[in-house]
Amino acid sequence: MINMELKKTPFYQKHLENKAKIVNFGGWALPVEYQGSLAEARITRGGCGLFDASHMGEIVVKGEGALDFLQSLTPNDISAVSFGHQQYNLFLNETGGVIDDLMVYVRKEDFYCVVNAVNKDKVLNWLVRRKPEGVDVIDESSFTGLLCLQGPQSEKVIDSVFGERISSLSYMRFKETDFLNQKILISRSGYTGEDGFELYCQSEVSSKLWDALTANNCDVLVTPCGLGARDILRIEAGYPLYGHELDEHISPLEASLDWVIKFNKDFIAKDILFDIKMKTANQKRVGFVMIDKSVPRQGYLIYCHGKVVGKVSSGTFSPNLSKFIGMAFIDREFSLVSGVVDIEIRGKFYKAEVTKYPFLSLGRKKTIKSGK
Amino acid sequence: MIKYSKSHEWAKIDGDTAEIGITDYAQSQLGDIVFVETSVLGDTVNQGDTLGTIESTKAASEIFSPLSGEVIAVNDQVETSPQLINESAMDKGWLVKIKISNPNDLDNLMDQDQYKKFVESEAH
């Protein structure tokens, strides 16, 4: 079942020790779940879950002109971000479609770009082909491990291992610190909507880092969680996933990422996006909750009064709400009003209500602590 | 007598009726089950016909009827509590009961030892 050629993260042995079910995820051998996705998704909202996201790509962009180079390829304004802060951003193609979404960590010496595993090579090629003289693009993915500690109890765990200097970080900020004489980068961020931290380390120290986080130093049980729970949690939080809510043919305006597009700076395909903005996008990303019980999945058609008005992009059972929820692209006119639609599932129609997302109130930290 | 199909359903045969469900191996492969939809009372099915759908957090899977017959009972409890299939696939997680119309169908099914070997060979 498991192909020997699958790439393994530095935590592969830990997954086996914890009896994970391993699946092939875009060429990576990754845990889909340990005890079960529903339990893991509940634990993360109530306690503390540990996710291996080492398959993500880490690309360093540096050199004179690195800021201008990245600014020209992305719609969010990186120049507005101070050192030690991170920003959600997009790499756009010439037609305003999304090559990938990314997190940019602004460091004094460079820009640390974290991209999706499935898009890493595509992004790397895109950057290398376009980079001007003096800008270096370095792929650090192969020797970087990434652990995401997520949930309301995460701060306690981080405090017990790294102390207050790290545990006092505000949301979307990061610091670098030493761990066993190796530099690791820790940010207060994540893909679950809960409070949490993301830890980037060199492969050599990765298993020691896993041990330190799961050592139960502070009476918080740290539970390993798989990709299944990660997907449930990001849908509950209303976060887009590449290949579902984002791709090269969906504009970020349709994906309801208007807040990422800063028209007061220049970037690739700005004119095209501005045009869409003025005319208003044809479709919009919305959330929905099933009224009739059934599992909505990507690609299912959505009807209103017998006419197709949209398509499901993601769906799941939410163990934290005990409801079937999802996201969809819906024709503009229908997305403006909340309403009841029909979703076609195996030839039958099931009622769903169009809603806003996130589907639950998120525990992530929003406030900037004073004096820090 | 319990018989098994290659698509991982079981049939507990009692005279001319059979209780039908999915095997413990099947539920462990599917992961957390969140939705079940089965044929309704009075439906008639042939061996190999779709008897319903089970959806887990991972995927939707069809249930194929291991025997031909008429549906004479449906387990309402698994529709309201699909996790019963994870917890008790071979007992409380049964799906439907049918009145067997073609006893020869049994020849196409495996006994417990054969099924065990079949699962082991599939796992490789």
Tab-separated table of N, CA, C and O in Angstrom, chain A residues 1 21 23 32-33 35-39 232 293-297 300 316-317 324 345-346 348 350, chain B residues 25 27-35 37 53 55-60 62 79-80 122-124:
chain	number	residue	atom	x	y	z
A	1	MET	N	0.828	-1.197	0.000
A	1	MET	CA	0.000	0.000	0.000
A	1	MET	C	0.875	1.265	0.000
A	1	MET	O	0.621	2.198	-0.733
A	21	LYS	N	-2.181	6.221	10.815
A	21	LYS	CA	-2.505	5.673	9.492
A	21	LYS	C	-1.814	6.580	8.485
A	21	LYS	O	-2.098	7.774	8.420
A	23	VAL	N	-0.822	7.893	4.756
A	23	VAL	CA	-1.342	7.928	3.385
A	23	VAL	C	-0.358	8.661	2.473
A	23	VAL	O	0.554	9.349	2.943
A	32	VAL	N	-2.737	10.493	8.145
A	32	VAL	CA	-4.069	11.054	7.924
A	32	VAL	C	-4.803	11.144	9.266
A	32	VAL	O	-5.570	12.067	9.503
A	33	GLU	N	-4.509	10.169	10.148
A	33	GLU	CA	-5.068	10.231	11.502
A	33	GLU	C	-4.349	9.237	12.392
A	33	GLU	O	-3.657	8.345	11.915
A	35	GLN	N	-5.785	8.426	16.312
A	35	GLN	CA	-6.942	7.793	16.959
A	35	GLN	C	-8.223	8.013	16.171
A	35	GLN	O	-9.188	7.274	16.320
A	36	GLY	N	-8.271	9.023	15.320
A	36	GLY	CA	-9.473	9.343	14.551
A	36	GLY	C	-9.584	10.842	14.343
A	36	GLY	O	-9.339	11.622	15.268
A	37	SER	N	-9.964	11.237	13.116
A	37	SER	CA	-9.969	12.664	12.758
A	37	SER	C	-10.942	13.475	13.606
A	37	SER	O	-10.655	14.620	13.959
A	38	LEU	N	-12.107	12.897	13.914
A	38	LEU	CA	-13.116	13.673	14.652
A	38	LEU	C	-12.619	13.981	16.064
A	38	LEU	O	-12.708	15.125	16.530
A	39	ALA	N	-12.069	12.953	16.733
A	39	ALA	CA	-11.541	13.156	18.088
A	39	ALA	C	-10.400	14.161	18.061
A	39	ALA	O	-10.312	15.054	18.917
A	232	ILE	N	-10.538	19.297	8.572
A	232	ILE	CA	-11.786	19.645	9.273
A	232	ILE	C	-11.637	21.024	9.935
A	232	ILE	O	-12.505	21.889	9.809
A	293	LYS	N	-29.320	16.193	6.462
A	293	LYS	CA	-28.040	15.548	6.757
A	293	LYS	C	-27.473	14.840	5.531
A	293	LYS	O	-28.129	14.002	4.924
A	294	SER	N	-26.255	15.187	5.162
A	294	SER	CA	-25.472	14.454	4.174
A	294	SER	C	-24.113	15.136	4.058
A	294	SER	O	-23.952	16.266	4.500
A	295	VAL	N	-23.159	14.423	3.470
A	295	VAL	CA	-21.808	14.976	3.407
A	295	VAL	C	-21.597	15.702	2.088
A	295	VAL	O	-21.611	15.080	1.029
A	296	PRO	N	-21.398	17.015	2.129
A	296	PRO	CA	-21.104	17.745	0.896
A	296	PRO	C	-19.636	17.543	0.527
A	296	PRO	O	-18.770	17.543	1.400
A	297	ARG	N	-19.365	17.340	-0.744
A	297	ARG	CA	-17.971	17.164	-1.162
A	297	ARG	C	-17.676	18.003	-2.402
A	297	ARG	O	-18.575	18.400	-3.130
A	300	TYR	N	-19.771	18.963	-6.051
A	300	TYR	CA	-21.223	18.806	-6.061
A	300	TYR	C	-21.878	20.116	-6.518
A	300	TYR	O	-21.470	21.200	-6.116
A	316	THR	N	-17.308	18.927	4.930
A	316	THR	CA	-16.903	17.997	5.975
A	316	THR	C	-17.996	17.879	7.013
A	316	THR	O	-18.950	18.668	7.023
A	317	PHE	N	-17.855	16.894	7.897
A	317	PHE	CA	-18.655	16.868	9.112
A	317	PHE	C	-17.844	17.594	10.174
A	317	PHE	O	-16.679	17.284	10.383
A	324	PHE	N	-22.955	19.175	9.303
A	324	PHE	CA	-22.228	19.075	8.039
A	324	PHE	C	-22.088	20.489	7.475
A	324	PHE	O	-23.090	21.202	7.350
A	345	ILE	N	-26.550	15.466	-4.334
A	345	ILE	CA	-25.640	14.434	-3.843
A	345	ILE	C	-26.164	13.077	-4.323
A	345	ILE	O	-27.267	12.683	-3.952
A	346	ARG	N	-25.396	12.414	-5.170
A	346	ARG	CA	-25.799	11.120	-5.746
A	346	ARG	C	-27.220	11.149	-6.308
A	346	ARG	O	-28.044	10.282	-6.015
A	348	LYS	N	-29.735	13.018	-5.608
A	348	LYS	CA	-30.814	13.523	-4.757
A	348	LYS	C	-30.475	14.932	-4.277
A	348	LYS	O	-29.315	15.320	-4.240
A	350	TYR	N	-30.416	17.848	-1.364
A	350	TYR	CA	-30.363	18.063	0.081
A	350	TYR	C	-30.304	19.566	0.339
A	350	TYR	O	-29.522	20.270	-0.298
B	25	TYR	N	-12.730	-4.820	9.442
B	25	TYR	CA	-11.612	-4.361	8.614
B	25	TYR	C	-12.048	-3.151	7.773
B	25	TYR	O	-11.337	-2.150	7.679
B	27	GLN	N	-14.458	-0.936	8.353
B	27	GLN	CA	-14.628	0.290	9.148
B	27	GLN	C	-13.271	0.867	9.554
B	27	GLN	O	-13.090	2.078	9.589
B	28	SER	N	-12.289	-0.018	9.817
B	28	SER	CA	-10.980	0.502	10.228
B	28	SER	C	-10.292	1.207	9.063
B	28	SER	O	-9.539	2.152	9.256
B	29	GLN	N	-10.562	0.738	7.846
B	29	GLN	CA	-9.989	1.393	6.669
B	29	GLN	C	-10.678	2.725	6.369
B	29	GLN	O	-10.046	3.673	5.917
B	30	LEU	N	-11.979	2.782	6.629
B	30	LEU	CA	-12.731	3.995	6.295
B	30	LEU	C	-12.431	5.148	7.252
B	30	LEU	O	-12.471	6.307	6.878
B	31	GLY	N	-12.132	4.825	8.495
B	31	GLY	CA	-11.976	5.879	9.504
B	31	GLY	C	-13.335	6.276	10.042
B	31	GLY	O	-14.335	5.565	9.835
B	32	ASP	N	-13.397	7.414	10.732
B	32	ASP	CA	-14.636	7.843	11.390
B	32	ASP	C	-15.788	7.929	10.398
B	32	ASP	O	-15.726	8.673	9.420
B	33	ILE	N	-16.848	7.188	10.677
B	33	ILE	CA	-18.012	7.210	9.795
B	33	ILE	C	-18.980	8.293	10.266
B	33	ILE	O	-19.293	8.389	11.458
B	34	VAL	N	-19.410	9.147	9.346
B	34	VAL	CA	-20.219	10.308	9.728
B	34	VAL	C	-21.611	10.307	9.100
B	34	VAL	O	-22.457	11.126	9.461
B	35	PHE	N	-21.858	9.391	8.143
B	35	PHE	CA	-23.141	9.403	7.458
B	35	PHE	C	-23.432	8.035	6.854
B	35	PHE	O	-22.554	7.423	6.268
B	37	GLU	N	-26.560	5.925	4.633
B	37	GLU	CA	-27.844	5.954	3.939
B	37	GLU	C	-28.037	4.563	3.344
B	37	GLU	O	-27.181	4.079	2.618
B	53	THR	N	-24.956	3.853	1.031
B	53	THR	CA	-23.696	4.579	1.005
B	53	THR	C	-23.238	4.842	2.434
B	53	THR	O	-24.054	5.167	3.293
B	55	GLU	N	-20.424	7.224	4.414
B	55	GLU	CA	-19.437	8.296	4.241
B	55	GLU	C	-18.610	8.413	5.504
B	55	GLU	O	-19.143	8.515	6.598
B	56	SER	N	-17.299	8.409	5.312
B	56	SER	CA	-16.400	8.637	6.441
B	56	SER	C	-15.780	10.016	6.267
B	56	SER	O	-16.057	10.711	5.292
B	57	THR	N	-14.943	10.407	7.228
B	57	THR	CA	-14.257	11.687	7.090
B	57	THR	C	-13.388	11.689	5.834
B	57	THR	O	-13.055	12.738	5.324
B	58	LYS	N	-13.051	10.492	5.340
B	58	LYS	CA	-12.157	10.420	4.178
B	58	LYS	C	-12.890	10.387	2.848
B	58	LYS	O	-12.489	11.048	1.906
B	59	ALA	N	-13.957	9.565	2.744
B	59	ALA	CA	-14.555	9.352	1.431
B	59	ALA	C	-15.951	8.753	1.532
B	59	ALA	O	-16.371	8.296	2.592
B	60	ALA	N	-16.645	8.755	0.405
B	60	ALA	CA	-17.938	8.077	0.311
B	60	ALA	C	-17.699	6.692	-0.275
B	60	ALA	O	-16.960	6.542	-1.236
B	62	GLU	N	-19.684	2.928	-1.405
B	62	GLU	CA	-20.951	2.220	-1.598
B	62	GLU	C	-20.926	0.896	-0.851
B	62	GLU	O	-19.882	0.272	-0.690
B	79	GLU	N	-28.264	5.346	11.427
B	79	GLU	CA	-28.467	6.609	10.695
B	79	GLU	C	-28.325	7.797	11.623
B	79	GLU	O	-27.788	8.837	11.245
B	80	THR	N	-28.788	7.663	12.867
B	80	THR	CA	-28.632	8.768	13.821
B	80	THR	C	-27.254	8.743	14.483
B	80	THR	O	-26.721	9.793	14.817
B	122	GLU	N	-4.902	-8.722	0.624
B	122	GLU	CA	-5.178	-7.361	0.133
B	122	GLU	C	-4.269	-6.331	0.774
B	122	GLU	O	-3.942	-5.319	0.177
B	123	ALA	N	-3.892	-6.588	2.013
B	123	ALA	CA	-3.101	-5.611	2.767
B	123	ALA	C	-1.674	-5.501	2.230
B	123	ALA	O	-0.944	-4.606	2.594
B	124	HIS	N	-1.277	-6.445	1.368
B	124	HIS	CA	0.101	-6.395	0.862
B	124	HIS	C	0.227	-5.618	-0.431
B	124	HIS	O	-0.702	-5.518	-1.183
